[in-house]
Amino acid sequence: MWRYFLVFYYYLIALFVILLDQSTKWLIVNNMHQGESIPIIDNVLYITSHRNQGAAWGILQGQMWLFYVITIVVIAAIMYYIYKAAKGKWLLGVSLAFMLGGAIGNFIDRVIHKEVVDFIHTYIFGYNFPVFNIADSALVIGVIMLMIQMLLDERESKEKLNGDNGTHHS
């Protein structure tokens, strides 16, 4: 029973990401002209209305069929792993929930608009970073959390291996 509660909890996190992503995109589409930019912190952070028909950095422009197929496969895989692998690993479950919400958020844009609505525009150490959105942020956060989980799993397996054979390394 606890397992199903956790799965439900992870889906609630994904739903929150989707709702936050879609509501912010709705605000941008309905209140800004494409290309319009509002400075939040000069030379650092802007809200810029932008559209992207490709992936990160505008690669694969116009390849919607490819994005549809890849996203459906990724969503199915994430849902499978939430159910099968996240048992007892809350960090893994939350990371997968963030990735699920991000993937679905951008998928909704591609299906409805045939493009992704982006609006977070940053200059990091003078670099004009590509404009992104909440879904993109959730995907990145999810991947970082997944990498942390993988490092923790690796450390745990090394500790078990070293503990089982009696050796200990400081």
XYZ file of C-alpha atoms in Angstrom:
170
model
C 0.000 0.000 0.000
C 2.846 2.399 0.881
C 4.340 1.841 -2.573
C 1.154 3.049 -4.259
C 1.067 6.123 -2.043
C 4.631 6.993 -3.091
C 3.814 6.474 -6.768
C 0.789 8.741 -6.334
C 2.995 11.306 -4.554
C 5.499 11.266 -7.427
C 2.668 11.776 -9.923
C 1.438 14.720 -7.848
C 4.894 16.287 -8.110
C 4.820 15.768 -11.884
C 1.333 17.290 -12.037
C 2.522 20.323 -10.062
C 5.407 20.806 -12.524
C 3.000 20.508 -15.482
C 0.530 22.999 -13.987
C 3.271 25.501 -13.094
C 4.842 25.125 -16.542
C 1.589 25.468 -18.474
C 0.264 28.365 -16.382
C 3.478 30.383 -16.802
C 3.470 29.700 -20.547
C -0.183 30.757 -20.724
C 0.723 34.039 -19.014
C 3.518 34.656 -21.530
C 1.431 33.809 -24.604
C -1.528 35.922 -23.449
C 0.358 38.944 -22.084
C 3.490 39.374 -24.212
C 4.285 39.708 -27.896
C 6.775 37.246 -29.286
C 10.244 38.756 -28.913
C 9.153 41.158 -26.163
C 11.520 41.197 -23.189
C 11.051 42.447 -19.629
C 14.190 42.998 -17.539
C 14.044 41.481 -14.054
C 17.747 41.942 -13.184
C 19.615 43.965 -15.826
C 22.278 41.972 -17.686
C 21.318 38.802 -15.751
C 17.634 37.805 -15.967
C 14.846 38.708 -18.370
C 11.376 37.407 -19.154
C 11.473 37.098 -22.954
C 8.637 35.701 -25.058
C 10.258 33.154 -27.367
C 9.142 30.114 -29.380
C 11.181 27.052 -30.250
C 10.267 24.393 -32.805
C 13.321 22.339 -31.959
C 15.134 21.027 -28.903
C 17.690 22.716 -26.663
C 19.683 25.439 -28.406
C 17.204 25.210 -31.298
C 18.587 21.955 -32.694
C 16.359 19.702 -34.831
C 14.039 22.577 -35.797
C 10.664 21.428 -37.127
C 11.185 17.702 -36.404
C 7.898 17.385 -34.487
C 7.301 13.725 -35.388
C 10.686 12.857 -33.864
C 9.869 14.769 -30.669
C 6.462 13.065 -30.423
C 7.953 9.569 -30.688
C 10.894 10.229 -28.376
C 8.715 11.945 -25.764
C 6.127 9.161 -25.699
C 8.894 6.564 -25.233
C 10.568 8.682 -22.512
C 7.262 9.258 -20.663
C 6.474 5.530 -20.739
C 9.980 4.666 -19.491
C 9.816 7.224 -16.667
C 6.399 5.949 -15.560
C 7.738 2.378 -15.592
C 10.761 3.380 -13.496
C 8.649 5.358 -11.054
C 6.623 2.216 -10.423
C 9.468 -0.331 -10.492
C 12.709 1.338 -9.423
C 11.713 4.205 -7.125
C 10.615 1.854 -4.340
C 12.441 2.947 -1.201
C 14.433 5.602 -3.079
C 12.621 8.895 -2.627
C 15.340 10.906 -4.412
C 15.020 8.674 -7.478
C 11.234 9.007 -7.381
C 11.313 12.786 -7.087
C 13.919 13.075 -9.847
C 11.769 10.947 -12.148
C 8.697 13.009 -11.199
C 10.483 16.226 -12.193
C 11.574 14.665 -15.486
C 8.061 13.349 -16.132
C 6.483 16.744 -15.474
C 9.043 18.498 -17.669
C 8.655 16.040 -20.532
C 4.859 16.274 -20.455
C 4.933 20.077 -20.145
C 6.926 20.513 -23.347
C 4.985 17.700 -25.051
C 1.723 19.585 -24.445
C 3.235 22.636 -26.175
C 4.393 20.608 -29.157
C 0.986 18.974 -29.584
C -1.083 22.144 -29.112
C 1.169 24.872 -30.545
C 3.588 22.876 -32.745
C 6.328 24.729 -30.838
C 7.543 25.175 -27.269
C 6.946 28.437 -25.405
C 10.141 29.647 -23.707
C 10.521 32.753 -21.574
C 13.331 32.549 -18.994
C 16.281 34.407 -20.498
C 19.556 34.586 -18.581
C 23.044 35.921 -19.048
C 25.350 33.779 -16.945
C 28.869 35.229 -16.607
C 28.200 37.225 -19.770
C 27.012 34.176 -21.746
C 23.640 34.693 -23.443
C 22.076 31.391 -22.389
C 19.288 30.004 -24.637
C 15.793 30.982 -23.514
C 14.073 28.171 -21.574
C 10.965 27.426 -19.499
C 9.774 25.702 -16.307
C 9.582 22.291 -18.018
C 13.194 22.599 -19.164
C 14.211 23.598 -15.633
C 12.383 20.590 -14.176
C 14.136 18.269 -16.630
C 17.559 19.645 -15.672
C 16.792 19.476 -11.942
C 15.504 15.921 -12.381
C 18.652 14.832 -14.223
C 20.888 16.405 -11.547
C 18.909 14.621 -8.828
C 19.175 11.366 -10.795
C 22.958 11.768 -11.003
C 23.107 12.353 -7.232
C 21.027 9.197 -6.704
C 23.380 7.251 -8.970
C 26.405 8.486 -6.994
C 24.706 7.496 -3.732
C 23.873 4.061 -5.156
C 27.478 3.612 -6.305
C 28.787 4.595 -2.884
C 26.340 2.228 -1.175
C 27.321 -0.696 -3.400
C 31.032 -0.029 -2.758
C 30.401 0.107 0.990
C 28.494 -3.177 0.842
C 31.245 -4.774 -1.227
C 33.990 -3.530 1.079
C 31.953 -4.431 4.166
C 31.261 -7.926 2.875
C 34.894 -8.776 2.188
C 36.196 -7.188 5.402
C 38.193 -4.407 3.829
C 37.722 -0.784 4.687
C 39.177 2.191 2.885
C 39.304 5.643 4.423
